[in-house]
mmCIF file of C-alpha atoms and ligand atoms in Angstrom:
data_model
loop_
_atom_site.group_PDB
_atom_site.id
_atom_site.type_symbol
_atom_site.label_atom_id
_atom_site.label_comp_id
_atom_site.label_asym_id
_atom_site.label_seq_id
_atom_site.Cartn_x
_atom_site.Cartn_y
_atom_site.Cartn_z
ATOM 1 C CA UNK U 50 0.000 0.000 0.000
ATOM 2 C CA UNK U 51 2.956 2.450 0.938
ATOM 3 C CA UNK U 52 4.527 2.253 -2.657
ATOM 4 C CA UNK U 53 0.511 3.782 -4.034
ATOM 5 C CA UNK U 54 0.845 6.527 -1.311
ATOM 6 C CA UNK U 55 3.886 7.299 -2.592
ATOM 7 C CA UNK U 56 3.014 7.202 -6.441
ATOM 8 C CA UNK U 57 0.326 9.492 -4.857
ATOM 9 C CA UNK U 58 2.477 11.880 -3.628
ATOM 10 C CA UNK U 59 4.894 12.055 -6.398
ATOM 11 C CA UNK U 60 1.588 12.226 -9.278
ATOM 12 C CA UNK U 61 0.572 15.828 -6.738
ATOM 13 C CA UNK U 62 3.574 17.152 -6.858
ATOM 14 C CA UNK U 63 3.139 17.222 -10.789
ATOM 15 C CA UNK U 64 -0.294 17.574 -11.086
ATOM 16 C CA UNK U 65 -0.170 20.731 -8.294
ATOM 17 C CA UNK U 66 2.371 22.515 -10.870
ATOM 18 C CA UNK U 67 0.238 21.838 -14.155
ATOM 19 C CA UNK U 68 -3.340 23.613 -12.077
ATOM 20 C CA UNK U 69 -0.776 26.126 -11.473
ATOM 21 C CA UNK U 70 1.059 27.686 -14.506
ATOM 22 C CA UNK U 71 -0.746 25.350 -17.788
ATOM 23 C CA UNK U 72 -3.734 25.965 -19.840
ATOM 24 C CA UNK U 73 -7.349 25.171 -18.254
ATOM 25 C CA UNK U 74 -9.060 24.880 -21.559
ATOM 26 C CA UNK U 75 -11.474 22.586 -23.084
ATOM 27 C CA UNK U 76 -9.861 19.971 -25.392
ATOM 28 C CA UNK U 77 -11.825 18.416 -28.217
ATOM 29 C CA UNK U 78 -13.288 15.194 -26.221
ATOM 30 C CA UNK U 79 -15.526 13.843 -23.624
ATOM 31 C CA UNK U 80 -15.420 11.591 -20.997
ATOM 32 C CA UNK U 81 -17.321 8.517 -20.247
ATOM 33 C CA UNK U 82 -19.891 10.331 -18.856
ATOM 34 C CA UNK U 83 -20.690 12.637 -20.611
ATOM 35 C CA UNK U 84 -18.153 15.710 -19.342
ATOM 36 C CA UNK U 85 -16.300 17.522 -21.959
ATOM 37 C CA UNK U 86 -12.845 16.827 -21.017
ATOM 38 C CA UNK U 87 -10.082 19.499 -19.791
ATOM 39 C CA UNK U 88 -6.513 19.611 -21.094
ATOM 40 C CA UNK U 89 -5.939 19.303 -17.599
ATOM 41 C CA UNK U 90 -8.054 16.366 -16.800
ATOM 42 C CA UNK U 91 -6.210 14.298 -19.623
ATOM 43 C CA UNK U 92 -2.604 15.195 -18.848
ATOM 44 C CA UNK U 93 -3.407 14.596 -15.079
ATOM 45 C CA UNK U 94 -4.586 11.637 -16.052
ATOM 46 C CA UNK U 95 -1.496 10.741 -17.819
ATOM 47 C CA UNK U 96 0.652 11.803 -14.610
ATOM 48 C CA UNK U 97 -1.053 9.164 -12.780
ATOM 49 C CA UNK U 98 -0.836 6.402 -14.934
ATOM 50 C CA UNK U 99 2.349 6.945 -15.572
ATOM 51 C CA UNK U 100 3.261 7.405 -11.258
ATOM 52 C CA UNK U 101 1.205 4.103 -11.129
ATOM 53 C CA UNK U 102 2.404 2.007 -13.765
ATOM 54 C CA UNK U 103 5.666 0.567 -12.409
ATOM 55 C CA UNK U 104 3.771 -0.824 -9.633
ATOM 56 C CA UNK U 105 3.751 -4.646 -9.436
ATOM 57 C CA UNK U 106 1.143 -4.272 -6.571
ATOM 58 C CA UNK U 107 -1.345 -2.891 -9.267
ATOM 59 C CA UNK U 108 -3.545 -5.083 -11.398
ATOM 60 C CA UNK U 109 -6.082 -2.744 -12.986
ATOM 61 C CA UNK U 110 -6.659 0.904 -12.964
ATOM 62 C CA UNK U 111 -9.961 2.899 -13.957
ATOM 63 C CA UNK U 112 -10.130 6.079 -14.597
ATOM 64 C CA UNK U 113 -13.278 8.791 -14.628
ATOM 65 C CA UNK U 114 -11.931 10.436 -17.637
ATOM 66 C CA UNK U 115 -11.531 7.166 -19.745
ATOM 67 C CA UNK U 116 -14.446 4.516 -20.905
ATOM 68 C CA UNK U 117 -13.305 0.898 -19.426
ATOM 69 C CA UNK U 118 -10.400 -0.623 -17.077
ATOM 70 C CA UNK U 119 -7.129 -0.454 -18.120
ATOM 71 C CA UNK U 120 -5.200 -4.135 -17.156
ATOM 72 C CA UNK U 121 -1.346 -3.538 -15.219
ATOM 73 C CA UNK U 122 0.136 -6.229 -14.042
ATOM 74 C CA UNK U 123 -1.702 -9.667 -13.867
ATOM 75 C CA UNK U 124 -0.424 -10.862 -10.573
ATOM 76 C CA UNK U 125 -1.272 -7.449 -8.748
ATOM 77 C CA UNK U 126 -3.257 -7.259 -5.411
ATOM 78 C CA UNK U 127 -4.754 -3.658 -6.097
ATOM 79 C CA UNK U 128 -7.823 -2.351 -8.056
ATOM 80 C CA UNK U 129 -7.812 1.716 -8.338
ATOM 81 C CA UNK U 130 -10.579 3.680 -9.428
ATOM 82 C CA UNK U 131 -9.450 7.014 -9.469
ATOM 83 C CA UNK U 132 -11.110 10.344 -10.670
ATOM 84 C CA UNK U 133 -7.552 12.306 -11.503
ATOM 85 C CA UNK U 134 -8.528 15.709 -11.451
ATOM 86 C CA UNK U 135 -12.404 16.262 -9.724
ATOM 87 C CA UNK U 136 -13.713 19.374 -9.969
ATOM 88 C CA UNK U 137 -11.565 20.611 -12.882
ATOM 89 C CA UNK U 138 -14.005 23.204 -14.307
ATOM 90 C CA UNK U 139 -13.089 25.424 -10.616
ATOM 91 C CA UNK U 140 -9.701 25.683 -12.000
ATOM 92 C CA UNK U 141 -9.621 28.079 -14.675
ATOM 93 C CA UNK U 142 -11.520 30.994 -11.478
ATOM 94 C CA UNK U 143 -8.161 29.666 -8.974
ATOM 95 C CA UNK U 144 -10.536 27.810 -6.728
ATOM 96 C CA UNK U 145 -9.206 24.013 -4.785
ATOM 97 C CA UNK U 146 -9.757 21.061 -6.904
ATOM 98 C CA UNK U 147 -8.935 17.310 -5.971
ATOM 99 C CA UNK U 148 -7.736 14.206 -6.875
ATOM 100 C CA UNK U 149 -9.718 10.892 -5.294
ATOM 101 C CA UNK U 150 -8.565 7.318 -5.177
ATOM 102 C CA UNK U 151 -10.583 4.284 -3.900
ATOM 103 C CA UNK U 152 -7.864 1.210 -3.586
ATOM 104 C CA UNK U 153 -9.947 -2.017 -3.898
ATOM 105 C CA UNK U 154 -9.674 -5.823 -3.921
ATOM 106 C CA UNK U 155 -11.476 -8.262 -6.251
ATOM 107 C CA UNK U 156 -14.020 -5.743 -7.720
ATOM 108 C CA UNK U 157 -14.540 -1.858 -7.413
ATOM 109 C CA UNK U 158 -17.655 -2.870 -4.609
ATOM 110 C CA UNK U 159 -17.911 -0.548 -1.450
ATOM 111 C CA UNK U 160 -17.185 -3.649 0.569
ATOM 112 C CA UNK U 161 -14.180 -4.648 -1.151
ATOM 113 C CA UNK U 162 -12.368 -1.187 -1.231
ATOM 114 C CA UNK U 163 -9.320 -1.582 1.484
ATOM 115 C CA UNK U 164 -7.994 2.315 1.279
ATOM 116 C CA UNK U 165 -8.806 5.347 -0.014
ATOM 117 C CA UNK U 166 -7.012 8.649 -0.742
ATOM 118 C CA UNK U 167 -7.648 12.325 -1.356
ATOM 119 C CA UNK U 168 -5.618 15.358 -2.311
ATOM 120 C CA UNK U 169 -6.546 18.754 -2.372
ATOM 121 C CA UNK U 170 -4.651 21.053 -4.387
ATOM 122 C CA UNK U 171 -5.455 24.769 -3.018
ATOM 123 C CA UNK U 172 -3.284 27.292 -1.116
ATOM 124 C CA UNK U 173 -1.733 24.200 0.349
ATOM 125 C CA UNK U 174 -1.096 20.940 -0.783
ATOM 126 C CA UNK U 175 -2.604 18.376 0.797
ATOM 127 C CA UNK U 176 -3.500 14.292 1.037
ATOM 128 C CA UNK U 177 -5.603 12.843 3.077
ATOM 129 C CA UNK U 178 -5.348 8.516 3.750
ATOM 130 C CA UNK U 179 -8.052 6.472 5.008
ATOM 131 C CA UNK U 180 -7.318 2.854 5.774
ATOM 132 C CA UNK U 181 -6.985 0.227 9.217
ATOM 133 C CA UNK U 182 -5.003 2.928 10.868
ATOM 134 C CA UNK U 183 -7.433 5.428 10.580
ATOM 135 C CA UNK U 184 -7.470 8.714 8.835
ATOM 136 C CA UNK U 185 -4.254 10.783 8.115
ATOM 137 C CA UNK U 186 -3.821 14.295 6.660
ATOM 138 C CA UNK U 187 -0.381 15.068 5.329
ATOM 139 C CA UNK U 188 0.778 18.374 3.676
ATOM 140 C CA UNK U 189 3.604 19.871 0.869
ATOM 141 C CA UNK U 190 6.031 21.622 3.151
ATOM 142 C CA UNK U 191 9.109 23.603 1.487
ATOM 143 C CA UNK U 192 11.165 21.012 0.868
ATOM 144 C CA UNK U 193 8.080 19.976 -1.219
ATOM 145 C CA UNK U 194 7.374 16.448 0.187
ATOM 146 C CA UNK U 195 4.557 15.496 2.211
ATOM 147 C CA UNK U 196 4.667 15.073 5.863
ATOM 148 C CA UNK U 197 2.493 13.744 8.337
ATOM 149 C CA UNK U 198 0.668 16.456 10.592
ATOM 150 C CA UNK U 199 -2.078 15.070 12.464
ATOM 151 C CA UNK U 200 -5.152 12.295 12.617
ATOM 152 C CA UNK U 201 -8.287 13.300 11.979
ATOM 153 C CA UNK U 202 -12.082 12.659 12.949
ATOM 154 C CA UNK U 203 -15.841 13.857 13.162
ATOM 155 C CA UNK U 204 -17.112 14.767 15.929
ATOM 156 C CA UNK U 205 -21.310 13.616 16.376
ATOM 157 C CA UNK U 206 -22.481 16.730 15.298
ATOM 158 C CA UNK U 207 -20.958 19.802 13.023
ATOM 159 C CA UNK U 208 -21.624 23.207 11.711
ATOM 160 C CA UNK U 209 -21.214 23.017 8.540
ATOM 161 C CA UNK U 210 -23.611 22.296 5.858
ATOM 162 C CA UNK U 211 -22.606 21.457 1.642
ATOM 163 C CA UNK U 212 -25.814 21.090 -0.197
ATOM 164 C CA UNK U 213 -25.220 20.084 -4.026
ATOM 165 C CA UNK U 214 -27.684 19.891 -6.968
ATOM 166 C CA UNK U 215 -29.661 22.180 -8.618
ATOM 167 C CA UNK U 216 -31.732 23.578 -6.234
ATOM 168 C CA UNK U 217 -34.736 23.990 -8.357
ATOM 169 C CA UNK U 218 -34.914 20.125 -9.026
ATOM 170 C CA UNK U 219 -34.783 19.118 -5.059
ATOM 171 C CA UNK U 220 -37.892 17.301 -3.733
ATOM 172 C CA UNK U 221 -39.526 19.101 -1.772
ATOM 173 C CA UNK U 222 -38.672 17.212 1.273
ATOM 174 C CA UNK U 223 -35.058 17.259 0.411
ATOM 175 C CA UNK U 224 -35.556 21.117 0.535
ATOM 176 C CA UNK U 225 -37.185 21.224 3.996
ATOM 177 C CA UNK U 226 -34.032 18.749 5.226
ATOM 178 C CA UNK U 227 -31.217 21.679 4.095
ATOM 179 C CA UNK U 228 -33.602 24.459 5.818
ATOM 180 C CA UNK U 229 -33.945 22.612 8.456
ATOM 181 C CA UNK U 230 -30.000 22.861 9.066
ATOM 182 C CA UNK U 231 -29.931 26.398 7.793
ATOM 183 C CA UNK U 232 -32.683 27.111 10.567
ATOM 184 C CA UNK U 233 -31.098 25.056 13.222
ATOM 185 C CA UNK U 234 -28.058 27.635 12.275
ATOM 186 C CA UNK U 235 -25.627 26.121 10.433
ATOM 187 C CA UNK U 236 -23.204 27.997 7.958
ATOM 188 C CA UNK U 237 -23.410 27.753 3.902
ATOM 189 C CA UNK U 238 -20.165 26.181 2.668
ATOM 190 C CA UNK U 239 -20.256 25.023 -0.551
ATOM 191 C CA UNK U 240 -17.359 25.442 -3.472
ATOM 192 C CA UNK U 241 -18.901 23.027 -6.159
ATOM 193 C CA UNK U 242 -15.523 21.305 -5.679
ATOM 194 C CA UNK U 243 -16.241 17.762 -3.753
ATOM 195 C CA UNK U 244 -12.811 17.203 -2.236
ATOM 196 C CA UNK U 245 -12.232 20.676 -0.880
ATOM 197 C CA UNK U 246 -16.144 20.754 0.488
ATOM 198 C CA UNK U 247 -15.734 17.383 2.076
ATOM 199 C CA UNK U 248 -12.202 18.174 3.095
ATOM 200 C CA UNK U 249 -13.737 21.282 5.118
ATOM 201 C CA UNK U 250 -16.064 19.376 6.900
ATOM 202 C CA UNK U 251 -13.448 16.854 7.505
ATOM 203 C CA UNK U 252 -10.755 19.263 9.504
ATOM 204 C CA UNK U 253 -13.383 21.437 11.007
ATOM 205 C CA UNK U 254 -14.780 18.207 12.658
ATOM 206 C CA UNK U 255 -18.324 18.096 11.456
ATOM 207 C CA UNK U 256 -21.194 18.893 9.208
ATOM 208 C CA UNK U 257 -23.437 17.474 6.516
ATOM 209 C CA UNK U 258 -22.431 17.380 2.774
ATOM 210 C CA UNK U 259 -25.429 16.303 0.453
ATOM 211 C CA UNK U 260 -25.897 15.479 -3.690
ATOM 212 C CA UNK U 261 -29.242 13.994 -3.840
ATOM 213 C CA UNK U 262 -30.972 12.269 -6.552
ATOM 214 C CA UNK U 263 -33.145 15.751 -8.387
ATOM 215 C CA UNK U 264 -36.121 15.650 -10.826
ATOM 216 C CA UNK U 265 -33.393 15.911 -13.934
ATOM 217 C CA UNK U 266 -30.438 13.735 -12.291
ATOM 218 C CA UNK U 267 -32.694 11.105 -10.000
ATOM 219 C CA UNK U 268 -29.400 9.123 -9.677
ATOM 220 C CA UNK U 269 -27.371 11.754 -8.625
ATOM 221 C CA UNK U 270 -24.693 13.535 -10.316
ATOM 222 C CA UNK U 271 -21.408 11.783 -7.901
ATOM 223 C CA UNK U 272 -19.507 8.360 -9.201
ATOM 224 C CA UNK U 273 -19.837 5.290 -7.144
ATOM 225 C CA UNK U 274 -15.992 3.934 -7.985
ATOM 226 C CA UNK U 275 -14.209 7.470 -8.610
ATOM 227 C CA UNK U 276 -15.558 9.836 -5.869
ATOM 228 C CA UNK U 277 -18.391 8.167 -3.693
ATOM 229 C CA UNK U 278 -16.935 5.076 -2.140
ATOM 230 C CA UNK U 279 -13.802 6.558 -1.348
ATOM 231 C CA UNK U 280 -14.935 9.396 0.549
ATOM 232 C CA UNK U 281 -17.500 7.429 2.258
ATOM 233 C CA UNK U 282 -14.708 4.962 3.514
ATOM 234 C CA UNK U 283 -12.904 8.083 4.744
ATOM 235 C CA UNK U 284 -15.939 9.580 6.629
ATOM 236 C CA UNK U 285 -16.794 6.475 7.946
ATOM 237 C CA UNK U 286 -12.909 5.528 8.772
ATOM 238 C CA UNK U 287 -13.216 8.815 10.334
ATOM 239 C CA UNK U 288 -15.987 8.373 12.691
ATOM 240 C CA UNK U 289 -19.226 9.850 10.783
ATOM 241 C CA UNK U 290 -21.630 8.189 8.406
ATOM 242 C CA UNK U 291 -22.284 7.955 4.618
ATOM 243 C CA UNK U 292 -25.580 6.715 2.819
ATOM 244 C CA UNK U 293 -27.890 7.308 -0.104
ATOM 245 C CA UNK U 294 -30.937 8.419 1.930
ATOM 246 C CA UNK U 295 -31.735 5.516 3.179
ATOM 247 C CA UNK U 296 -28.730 2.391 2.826
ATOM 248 C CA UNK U 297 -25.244 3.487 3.718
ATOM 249 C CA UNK U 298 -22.703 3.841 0.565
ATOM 250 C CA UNK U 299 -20.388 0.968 1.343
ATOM 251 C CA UNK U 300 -23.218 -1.737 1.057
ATOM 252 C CA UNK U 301 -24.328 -0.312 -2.355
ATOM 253 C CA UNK U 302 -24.166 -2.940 -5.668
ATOM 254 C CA UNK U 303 -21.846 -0.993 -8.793
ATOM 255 C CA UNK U 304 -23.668 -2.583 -12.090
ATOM 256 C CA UNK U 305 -21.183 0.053 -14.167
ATOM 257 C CA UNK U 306 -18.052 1.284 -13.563
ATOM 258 C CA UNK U 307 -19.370 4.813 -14.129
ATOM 259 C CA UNK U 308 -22.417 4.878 -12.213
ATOM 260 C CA UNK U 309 -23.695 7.591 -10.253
ATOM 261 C CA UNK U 310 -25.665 7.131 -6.905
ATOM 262 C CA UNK U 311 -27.225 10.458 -4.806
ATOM 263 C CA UNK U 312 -25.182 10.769 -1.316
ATOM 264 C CA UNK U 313 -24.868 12.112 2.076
ATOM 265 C CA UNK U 314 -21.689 12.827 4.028
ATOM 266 C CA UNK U 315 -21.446 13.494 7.604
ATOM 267 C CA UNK U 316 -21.591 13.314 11.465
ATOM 268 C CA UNK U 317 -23.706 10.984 13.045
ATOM 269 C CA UNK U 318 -26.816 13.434 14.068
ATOM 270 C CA UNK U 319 -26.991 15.123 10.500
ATOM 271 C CA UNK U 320 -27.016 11.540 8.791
ATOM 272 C CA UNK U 321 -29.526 10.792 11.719
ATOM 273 C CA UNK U 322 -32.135 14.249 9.990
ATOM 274 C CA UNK U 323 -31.565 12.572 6.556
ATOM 275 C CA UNK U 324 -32.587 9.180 7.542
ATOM 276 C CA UNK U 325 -35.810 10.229 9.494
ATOM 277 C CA UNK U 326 -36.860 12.861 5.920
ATOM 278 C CA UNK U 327 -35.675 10.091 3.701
ATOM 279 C CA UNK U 328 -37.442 7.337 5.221
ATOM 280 C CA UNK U 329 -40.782 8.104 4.527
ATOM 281 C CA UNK U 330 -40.309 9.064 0.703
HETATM 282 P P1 AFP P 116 -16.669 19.117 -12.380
HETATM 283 O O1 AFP P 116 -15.601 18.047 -12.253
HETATM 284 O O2 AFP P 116 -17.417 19.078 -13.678
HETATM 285 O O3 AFP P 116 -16.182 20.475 -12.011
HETATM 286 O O4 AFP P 116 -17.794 18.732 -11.307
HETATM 287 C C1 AFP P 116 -17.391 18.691 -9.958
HETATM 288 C C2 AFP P 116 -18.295 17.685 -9.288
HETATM 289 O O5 AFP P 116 -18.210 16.452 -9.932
HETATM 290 C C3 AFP P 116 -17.942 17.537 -7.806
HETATM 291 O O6 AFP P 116 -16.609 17.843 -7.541
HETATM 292 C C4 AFP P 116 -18.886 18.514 -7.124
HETATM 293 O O7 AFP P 116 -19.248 18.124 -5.813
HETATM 294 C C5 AFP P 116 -20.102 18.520 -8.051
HETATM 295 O O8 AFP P 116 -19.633 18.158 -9.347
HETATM 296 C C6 AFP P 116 -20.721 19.884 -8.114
HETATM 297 O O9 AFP P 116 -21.844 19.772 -8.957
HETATM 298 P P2 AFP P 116 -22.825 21.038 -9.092
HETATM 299 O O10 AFP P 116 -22.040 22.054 -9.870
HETATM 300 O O11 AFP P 116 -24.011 20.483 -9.829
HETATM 301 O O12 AFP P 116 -23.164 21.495 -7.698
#
């Protein structure tokens, strides 16, 4: 596992320089899903495969930004499904953006994925592992390598709250759950970047982050493999919860690699509010 950390690291390093000083433009093709495809999103891409490919430990890798699997070395232990550059499009106004990785066994299911990793490339650089030691954030100091600051966890209940989607397609009931926390108080933090709004929540210690199913996305907008699973293993690794409404992430079936499920992120009392709404619809 140490020698993907480190491919990690040395793919950020890279990748942190290219959001910084190369184009952020549209190039000529789309994704899998749909997404018209950065310049960025492909040549981060390419960083990673690249970082990865050596690695004996590695058997398959899968990408957001390309259609199927791509086989590395038969006797490999590893499955990664990675999304290399999420949240892209914030690039181009100098806002965070992330990289996610969800390192599984056997098949790219929630039960089977055995670490995951984040890192957030914004005024600092930083990665975030989740695996049978817990949850570890690390950060780019000037010698420009990572090192380990601290451990971190949720607390039961937060401040903060991250509501995706397009408002004007919630249910109505998925409205009254997000005034509910505005009512009970809670602050408005939302970047349209995943890994630097669940990072947030993360290091401040609590909070609910939300992309639910909407009248024009019922499945919700977020990738099981690429985005979903991970950071549910590292909210969950880190003491909160993570569901689709109703059945928590982790348990969830993957019929396609690119598959999108809606999902909530949190402490234990907000997941608690979007059980009791979600239950009855
Ligand atoms: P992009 O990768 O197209 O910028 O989308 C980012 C993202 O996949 C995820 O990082 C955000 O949480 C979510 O989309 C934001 O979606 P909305 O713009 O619909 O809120």
């Amino acid at each position: 596992m140490q020698e993907i950390y480190d491919a990690i690291q040395k793919s950020a390093i890279v990748i942190a320089e290219m959001i910084a000083h190369d184009d952020s433009g549209y190039s000529e093709n789309q994704n899998a899903t749909g997404d018209t495809q950065l310049e960025l999103d492909i040549r981060s891409d390419k960083v990673i495969e690249e970082a990865f490919a050596p690695l004996t430990s590695i058997k398959e890798l899968a990408s957001e930004e390309k259609e199927g699997p791509h086989p590395l070395h038969a006797g490999g232990k590893y499955l990664i499904g990675y999304d290399p550059l999420d949240g892209s499009s914030l690039a181009d106004v100098n806002l965070s953006v992330g990289s996610i990785f969800g390192i599984y066994e056997n098949d790219y299911s929630g039960k089977n994925l055995k670490a995951a990793v984040y890192v957030v490339y914004g005024p600092r650089i930083e990665m975030v592992t989740a695996d049978e030691n817990g949850v570890q954030l690390y950060r780019v100091a000037r010698d420009n390598r990572f090192h380990f600051i601290r451990k971190l966890s949720l607390g039961t209940q937060g401040k903060l709250n991250a509501p995706g989607g397009t408002q004007k397609n919630w249910a109505p009931w998925h409205k009254e759950l997000i005034d509910g926390f505005f009512a009970e108080g809670y602050r408005l933090r939302y970047s349209g970047g995943m890994v630097p709004d669940l990072h947030q929540i993360l290091i401040k210690g609590g909070g609910i982050f939300s992309y639910p199913g909407t009248s024009d996305v019922p499945k919700g907008k977020l990738r099981k493999v690429f985005e979903v699973f991970p950071f549910a293993f590292v909210y969950e690794k880190a003491g909160g919860e993570a569901i689709d409404g109703r059945q928590r992430l982790l348990d969830l079936e993957c019929a396609h690699i690119h598959d999108t499920t809606p999902c909530f992120f949190g402490s234990k009392e907000e997941i608690k509010k979007v059980r009791n709404v979600y239950a009855n619809h």
